[in-house]
XYZ file of C-alpha atoms in Angstrom:
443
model
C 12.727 2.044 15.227
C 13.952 -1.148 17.352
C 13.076 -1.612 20.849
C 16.933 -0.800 21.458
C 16.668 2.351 20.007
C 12.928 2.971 21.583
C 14.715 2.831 24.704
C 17.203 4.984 23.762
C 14.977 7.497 22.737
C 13.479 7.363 26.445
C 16.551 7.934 27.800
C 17.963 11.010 25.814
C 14.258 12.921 26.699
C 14.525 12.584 30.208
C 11.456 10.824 29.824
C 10.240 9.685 33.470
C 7.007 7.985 32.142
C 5.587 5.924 29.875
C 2.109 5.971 28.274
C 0.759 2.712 27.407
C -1.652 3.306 24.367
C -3.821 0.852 22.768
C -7.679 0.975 20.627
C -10.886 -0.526 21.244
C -13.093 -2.042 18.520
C -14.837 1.691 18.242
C -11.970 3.868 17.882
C -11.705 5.005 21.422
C -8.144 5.381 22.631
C -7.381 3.752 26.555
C -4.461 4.084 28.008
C -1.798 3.486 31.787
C 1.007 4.382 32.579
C 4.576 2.481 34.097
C 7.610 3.918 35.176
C 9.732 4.614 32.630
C 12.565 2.778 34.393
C 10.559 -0.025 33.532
C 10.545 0.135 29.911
C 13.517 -2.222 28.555
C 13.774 -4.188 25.509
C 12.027 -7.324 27.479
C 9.086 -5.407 27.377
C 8.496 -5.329 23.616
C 9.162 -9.478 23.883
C 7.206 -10.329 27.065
C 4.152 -7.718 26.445
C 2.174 -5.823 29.616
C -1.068 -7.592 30.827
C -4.446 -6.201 31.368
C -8.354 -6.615 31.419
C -9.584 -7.423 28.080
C -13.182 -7.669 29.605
C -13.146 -4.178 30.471
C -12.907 -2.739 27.198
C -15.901 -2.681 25.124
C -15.828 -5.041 22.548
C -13.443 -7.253 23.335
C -13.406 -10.498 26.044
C -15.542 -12.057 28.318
C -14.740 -12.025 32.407
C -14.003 -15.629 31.845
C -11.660 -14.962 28.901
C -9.945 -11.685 30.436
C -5.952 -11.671 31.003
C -4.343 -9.943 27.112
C -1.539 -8.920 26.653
C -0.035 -5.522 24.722
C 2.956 -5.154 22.881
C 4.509 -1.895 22.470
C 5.450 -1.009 18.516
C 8.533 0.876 19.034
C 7.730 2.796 15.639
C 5.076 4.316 17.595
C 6.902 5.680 20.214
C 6.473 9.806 21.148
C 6.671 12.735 23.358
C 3.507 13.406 24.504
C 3.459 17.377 24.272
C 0.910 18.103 26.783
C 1.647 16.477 30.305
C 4.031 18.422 33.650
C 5.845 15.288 33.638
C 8.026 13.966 30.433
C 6.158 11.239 28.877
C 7.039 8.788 26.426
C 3.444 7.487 24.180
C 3.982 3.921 23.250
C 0.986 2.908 20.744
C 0.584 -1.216 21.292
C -0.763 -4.407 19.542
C -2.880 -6.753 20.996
C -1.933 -10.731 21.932
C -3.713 -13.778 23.281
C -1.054 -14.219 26.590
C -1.528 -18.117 26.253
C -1.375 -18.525 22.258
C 0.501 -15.671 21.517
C -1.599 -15.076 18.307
C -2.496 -11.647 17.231
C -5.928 -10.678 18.709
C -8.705 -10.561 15.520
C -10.680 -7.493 17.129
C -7.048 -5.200 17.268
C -8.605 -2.871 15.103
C -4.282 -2.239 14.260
C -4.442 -6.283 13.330
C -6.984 -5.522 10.802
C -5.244 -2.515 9.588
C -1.895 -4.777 9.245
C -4.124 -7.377 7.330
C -5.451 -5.267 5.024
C -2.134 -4.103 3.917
C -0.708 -7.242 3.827
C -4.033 -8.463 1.723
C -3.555 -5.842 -1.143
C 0.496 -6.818 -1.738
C -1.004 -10.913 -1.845
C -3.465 -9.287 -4.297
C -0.618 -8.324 -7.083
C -2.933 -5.555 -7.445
C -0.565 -2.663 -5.410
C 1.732 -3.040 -3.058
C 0.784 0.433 -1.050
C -2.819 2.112 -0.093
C -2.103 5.532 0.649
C -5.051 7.519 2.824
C -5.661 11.190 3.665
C -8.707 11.979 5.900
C -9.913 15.717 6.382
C -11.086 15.582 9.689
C -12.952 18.525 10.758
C -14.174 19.493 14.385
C -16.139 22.062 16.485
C -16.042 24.239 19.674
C -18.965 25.847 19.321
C -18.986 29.714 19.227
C -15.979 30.606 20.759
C -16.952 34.177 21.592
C -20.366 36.345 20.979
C -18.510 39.602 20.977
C -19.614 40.932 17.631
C -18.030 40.180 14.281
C -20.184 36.654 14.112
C -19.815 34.394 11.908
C -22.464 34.670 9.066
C -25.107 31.347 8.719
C -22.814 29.599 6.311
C -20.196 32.166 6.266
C -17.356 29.987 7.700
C -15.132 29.135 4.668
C -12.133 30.906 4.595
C -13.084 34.083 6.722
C -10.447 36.210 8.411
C -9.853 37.530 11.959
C -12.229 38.968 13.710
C -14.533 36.723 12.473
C -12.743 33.753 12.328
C -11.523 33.654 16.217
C -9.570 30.635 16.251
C -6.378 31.113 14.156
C -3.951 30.657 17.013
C -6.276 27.790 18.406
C -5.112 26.316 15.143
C -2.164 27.103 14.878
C -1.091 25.981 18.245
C -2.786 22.814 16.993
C -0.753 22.408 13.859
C 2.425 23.060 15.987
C 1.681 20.407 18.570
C 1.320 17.971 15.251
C 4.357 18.314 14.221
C 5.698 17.918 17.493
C 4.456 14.310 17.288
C 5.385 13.700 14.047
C 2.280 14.582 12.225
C 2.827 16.930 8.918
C 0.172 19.367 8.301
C -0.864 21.012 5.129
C -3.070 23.739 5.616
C -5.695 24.444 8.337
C -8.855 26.641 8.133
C -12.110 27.662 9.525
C -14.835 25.121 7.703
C -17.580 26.219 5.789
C -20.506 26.329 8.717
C -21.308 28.294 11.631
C -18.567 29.511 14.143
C -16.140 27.351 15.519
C -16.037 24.455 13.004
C -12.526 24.287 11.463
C -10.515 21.832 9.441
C -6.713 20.811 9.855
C -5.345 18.579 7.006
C -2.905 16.536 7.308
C -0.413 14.925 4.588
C -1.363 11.241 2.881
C 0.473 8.222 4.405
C 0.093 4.493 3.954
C -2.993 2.768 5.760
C -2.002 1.846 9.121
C 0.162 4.797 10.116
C -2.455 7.059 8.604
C -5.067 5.537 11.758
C -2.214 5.730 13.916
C -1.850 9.315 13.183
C -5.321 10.521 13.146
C -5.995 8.635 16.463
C -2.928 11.295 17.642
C -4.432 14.025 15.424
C -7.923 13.640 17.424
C -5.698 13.352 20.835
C -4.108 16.771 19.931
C -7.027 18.703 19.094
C -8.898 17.827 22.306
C -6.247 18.635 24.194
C -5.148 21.857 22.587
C -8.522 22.915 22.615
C -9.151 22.259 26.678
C -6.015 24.056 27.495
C -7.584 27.145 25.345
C -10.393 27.041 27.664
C -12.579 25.239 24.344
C -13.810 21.353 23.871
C -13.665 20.169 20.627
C -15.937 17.488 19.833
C -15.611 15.340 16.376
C -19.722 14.278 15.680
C -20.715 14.312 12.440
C -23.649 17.117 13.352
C -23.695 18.707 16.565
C -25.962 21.329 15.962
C -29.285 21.245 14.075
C -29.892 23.290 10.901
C -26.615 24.011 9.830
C -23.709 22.118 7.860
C -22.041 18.914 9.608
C -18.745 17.685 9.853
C -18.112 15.117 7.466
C -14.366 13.245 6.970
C -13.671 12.721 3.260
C -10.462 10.193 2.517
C -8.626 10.603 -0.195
C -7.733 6.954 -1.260
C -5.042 5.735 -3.989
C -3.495 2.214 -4.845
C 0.740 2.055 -5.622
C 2.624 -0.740 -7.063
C 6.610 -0.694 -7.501
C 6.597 2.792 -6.512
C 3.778 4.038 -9.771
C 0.638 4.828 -9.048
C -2.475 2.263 -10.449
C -4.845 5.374 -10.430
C -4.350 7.525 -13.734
C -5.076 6.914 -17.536
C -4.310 10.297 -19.225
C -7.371 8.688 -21.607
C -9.762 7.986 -19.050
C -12.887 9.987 -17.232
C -11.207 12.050 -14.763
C -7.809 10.925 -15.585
C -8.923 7.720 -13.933
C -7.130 4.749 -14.729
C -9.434 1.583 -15.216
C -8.250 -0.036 -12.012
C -9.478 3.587 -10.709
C -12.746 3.510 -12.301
C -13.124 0.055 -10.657
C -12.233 0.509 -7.402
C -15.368 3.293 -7.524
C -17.571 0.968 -8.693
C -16.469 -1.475 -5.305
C -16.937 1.852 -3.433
C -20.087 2.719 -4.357
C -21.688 -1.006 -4.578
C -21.003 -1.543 -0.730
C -21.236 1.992 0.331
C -24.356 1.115 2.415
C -21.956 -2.055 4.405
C -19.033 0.222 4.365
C -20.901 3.173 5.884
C -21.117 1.211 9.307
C -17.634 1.240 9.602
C -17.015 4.856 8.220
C -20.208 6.205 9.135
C -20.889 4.238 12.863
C -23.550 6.620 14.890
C -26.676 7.246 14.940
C -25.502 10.904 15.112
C -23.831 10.442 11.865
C -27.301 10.098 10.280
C -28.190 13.610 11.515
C -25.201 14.489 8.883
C -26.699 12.010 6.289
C -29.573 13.282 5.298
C -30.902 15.538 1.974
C -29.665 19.486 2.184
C -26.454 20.905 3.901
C -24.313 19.271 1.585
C -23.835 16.043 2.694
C -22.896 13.541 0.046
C -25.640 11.324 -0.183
C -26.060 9.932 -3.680
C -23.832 7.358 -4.298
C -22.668 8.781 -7.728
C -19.439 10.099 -8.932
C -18.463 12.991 -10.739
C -15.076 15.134 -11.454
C -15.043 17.908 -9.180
C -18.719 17.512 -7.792
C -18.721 17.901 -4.159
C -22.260 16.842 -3.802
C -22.176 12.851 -5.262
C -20.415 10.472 -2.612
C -16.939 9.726 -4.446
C -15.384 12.735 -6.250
C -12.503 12.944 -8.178
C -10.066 15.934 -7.581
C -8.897 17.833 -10.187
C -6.522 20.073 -8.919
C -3.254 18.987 -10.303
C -2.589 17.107 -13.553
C 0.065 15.333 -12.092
C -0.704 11.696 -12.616
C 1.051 11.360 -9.140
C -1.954 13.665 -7.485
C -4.884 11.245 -9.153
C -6.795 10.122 -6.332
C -10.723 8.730 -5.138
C -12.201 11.101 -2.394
C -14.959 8.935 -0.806
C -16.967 11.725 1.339
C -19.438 10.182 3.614
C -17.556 8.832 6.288
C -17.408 11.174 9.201
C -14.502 11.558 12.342
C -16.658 9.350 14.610
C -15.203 6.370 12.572
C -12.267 4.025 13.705
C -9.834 5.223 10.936
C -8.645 1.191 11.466
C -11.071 -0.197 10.541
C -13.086 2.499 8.263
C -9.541 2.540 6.053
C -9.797 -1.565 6.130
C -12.966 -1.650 4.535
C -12.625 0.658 2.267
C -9.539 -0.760 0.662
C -11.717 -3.843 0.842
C -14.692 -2.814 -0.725
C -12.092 -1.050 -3.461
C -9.650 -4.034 -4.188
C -13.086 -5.936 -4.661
C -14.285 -3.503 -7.425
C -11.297 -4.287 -9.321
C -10.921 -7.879 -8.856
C -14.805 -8.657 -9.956
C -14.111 -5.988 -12.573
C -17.396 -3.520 -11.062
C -18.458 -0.826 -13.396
C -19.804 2.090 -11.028
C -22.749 3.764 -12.897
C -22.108 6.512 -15.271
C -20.588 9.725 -13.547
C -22.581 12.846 -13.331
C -21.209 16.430 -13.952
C -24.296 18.339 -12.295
C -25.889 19.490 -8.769
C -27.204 16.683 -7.989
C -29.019 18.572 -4.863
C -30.944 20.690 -7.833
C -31.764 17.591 -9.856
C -35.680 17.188 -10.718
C -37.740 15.033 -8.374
C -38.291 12.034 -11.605
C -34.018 12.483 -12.218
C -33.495 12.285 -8.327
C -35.783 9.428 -7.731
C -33.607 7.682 -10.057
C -30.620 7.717 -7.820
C -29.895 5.347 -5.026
C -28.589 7.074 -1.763
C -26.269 6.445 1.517
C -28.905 4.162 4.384
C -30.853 6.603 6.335
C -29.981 5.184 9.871
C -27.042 3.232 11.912
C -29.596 0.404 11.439
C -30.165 0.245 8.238
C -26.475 0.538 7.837
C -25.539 -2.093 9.857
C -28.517 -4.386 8.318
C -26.524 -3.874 5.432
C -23.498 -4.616 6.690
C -25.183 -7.942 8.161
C -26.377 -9.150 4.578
C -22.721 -7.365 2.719
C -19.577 -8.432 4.210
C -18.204 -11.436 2.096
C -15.403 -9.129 0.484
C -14.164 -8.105 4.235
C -13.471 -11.604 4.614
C -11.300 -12.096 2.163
C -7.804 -12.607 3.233
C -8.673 -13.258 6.779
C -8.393 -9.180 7.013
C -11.987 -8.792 8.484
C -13.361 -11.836 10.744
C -16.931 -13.425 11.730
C -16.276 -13.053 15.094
C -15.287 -9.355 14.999
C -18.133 -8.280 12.348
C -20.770 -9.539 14.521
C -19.554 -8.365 17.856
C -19.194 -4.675 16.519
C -22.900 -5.143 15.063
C -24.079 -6.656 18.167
C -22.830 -4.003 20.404
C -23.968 -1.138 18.262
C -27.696 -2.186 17.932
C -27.447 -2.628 21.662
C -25.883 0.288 23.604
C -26.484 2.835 20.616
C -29.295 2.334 17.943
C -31.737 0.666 20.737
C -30.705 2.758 23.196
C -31.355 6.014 21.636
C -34.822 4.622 20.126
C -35.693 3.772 23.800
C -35.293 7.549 25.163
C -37.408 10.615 24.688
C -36.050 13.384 22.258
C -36.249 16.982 23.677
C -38.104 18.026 20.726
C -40.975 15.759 21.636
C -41.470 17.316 24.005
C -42.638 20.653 21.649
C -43.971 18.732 19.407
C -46.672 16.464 22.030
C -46.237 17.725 25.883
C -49.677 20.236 25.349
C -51.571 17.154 23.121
């Protein structure tokens, strides 16, 4: 779409206002809003103005005035405000060099993409996140959800089929196509909406809507929906497992009808980049300490950075649900919904294109439980960091292959550790747990 026909677009749905939409370095979505009789053509030249100190990980006071500029490709109805409003999501500018801001988590996404057609590797990264969510028990009048009970059950038990459903509908609405949506496999009120693959930035752009939806669905049902990896204790969390593949000329680079899995060798590759960085990448795709709660042995979380055909329990799996070479695919499972899909998707392409460029065998795949292993067999298997810290540590000592291409930058990987160590890692080590309490309070 051109800024002509963005305009246009205004104008034939009696849209009276328009939502100015942009993303922090975390993934959090901030927006204002103009009149939309101020939304002209100028606008996508001359950019809107605002407080870059104000927003967590970007300027300084002394640094503040940046500058947003709407992408008219963006541009939707948003489906849940009285008054007609137009959603405009924007990139980020320095107002006095004009240059692209290098903490626009969209700039990085952009990069990226533009990094893996310089690469003559592929010329399109296609993503599809599951994101899952929870509301809690939406009712305790009987028919309960068993411990563990939640995949796939039907009504009465499963009370949130036209939560769902309302969901899905308000997707499409803004242009997001849905597969299939479901209650998820642990207690009551954790449920799953898929949505279709698409290339690397407009897949962020989308879940970033997909995550808008769902909240907002879910409040006017009288529910909150939260996305943390493991909001209650004891039972299974809510992981966000992205289906990754590499295209070139319109052919996929994944399948070898000969190889493990179907997997082509530029497949097998981009697992072994996967897994060799998984501890860096996991503080972009893994970014709280509460995604550490998920992280851990038991409940299914994919901790041992193997992979396997099939195996839901090593970190990368390989589906095998179609033979289509089209369908051949990675699955990397141990990000989580907490994650900027910007710059989690970044990396990971990263961390991929760098397996195949330095030619990284990943170790030998693994067609077994790997939760039942024997303690020797288990001990022999290296696993996801146990903490935001470690994981950024890691990211601190692994991020050369970010850099390439200019995609990731100094400046922006040691802000986002900076800030994370700071206002979440130190200050959840500073306060008391609740449990210490029964654990010490009668010592």
């Amino acid at each position: 779409m051109k800024p002509k026909e963005a305009v246009s677009f205004v104008n034939e749905n009696d849209a009276q206002i328009i939502d100015i939409r942009f993303t922090d370095l975390f993934g959090m979505w901030h927006h204002f809003s103009i009149p939309a009789v101020d939304f002209t053509e100028e606008l996508f030249e001359d950019g809107i103005g605002f407080d870059g100190s104000s927003i967590r990980g970007f300027q300084s006071i002394n640094e503040s005035d940046m500058l947003l500029i709407p992408d008219a490709d963006t541009l939707f109805i948003d489906p849940f405000t009285d008054v007609t409003t137009a959603v405009i999501i924007c990139d980020i500018e320095d107002p006095i060099t004009r240059q692209r801001y290098t903490r626009d988590p969209r700039y990085v996404a952009e990069k990226a993409e533009q990094y893996l057609k310089s690469t003559a590797l592929g010329d399109t990264a296609f993503f599809g996140p599951e994101a899952p969510w929870n509301s809690g028990n939406p009712e305790g009048r009987g028919f309960s959800m068993r411990f563990k009970g939640g995949y796939f059950p039907v009504a009465p038990a499963d009370k949130l089929q036209d939560v769902r459903s309302d969901m899905l509908l308000r997707l499409f609405d803004v242009g997001i196509h849905v597969e299939v949506h479901h209650h998820e496999v642990g207690g009551a009120g954790q449920c799953e909406i898929d949505m279709k693959f698409d290339t690397l930035k407009s897949m962020a752009d989308k879940l970033m809507k997909y995550k808008y939806v769902v909240k907002n669905t879910a409040f006017q049902h009288g529910l909150i929906a939260n996305f943390m990896p493991k909001p209650i204790f004891g039972d299974n969390g809510s992981g966000m497992h992205v289906h990754l593949s590499i295209w070139k000329n319109g052919e996929t680079q994944m399948y070898d009808e000969g190889g493990y899995a179907g997997l082509s060798e530029t497949a097998r590759f981009m697992v072994g980049g996967l897994l060799k960085h998984a501890p860096a990448l996991l503080a972009f795709c893994a970014p709280t300490t509460n995604s550490y709660r998920r992280l851990v042995p038991g409940y299914e979380a994919p901790i041992n950075l193997m992979y396997s055909q099939r195996n839901r329990s090593a970190c990368v799996r390989i589906p095998m649900y179609s033979k289509s070479k089209k369908t051949k695919r990675i699955e990397f499972r141990a990000p989580d919904p907490t994650a900027n899909p910007y710059l989690a998707f970044s990396a990971l392409l990263m961390a991929g294109l760098d397996g195949i460029q330095n030619r990284i065998e990943p170790p030998k795949p693994m067609d077994k439980d790997l939760y039942e292993l024997p303690p020797i067999e288990k001990a022999q298997i290296p696993q996801t960091p146990g903490s935001l810290r470690a994981t950024l540590s890691a990211l601190a000592e692994d991020h050369d292959f970010l850099m390439k291409g200019d995609v990731f930058t100094q400046d922006l990987i040691e802000t986002y550790i900076e800030y994370k160590l700071l206002n979440e890692c130190d200050a959840v080590d500073l306060r008391p747990h609740p449990f210490e309490f029964q654990l010490y309070a009668d010592a």
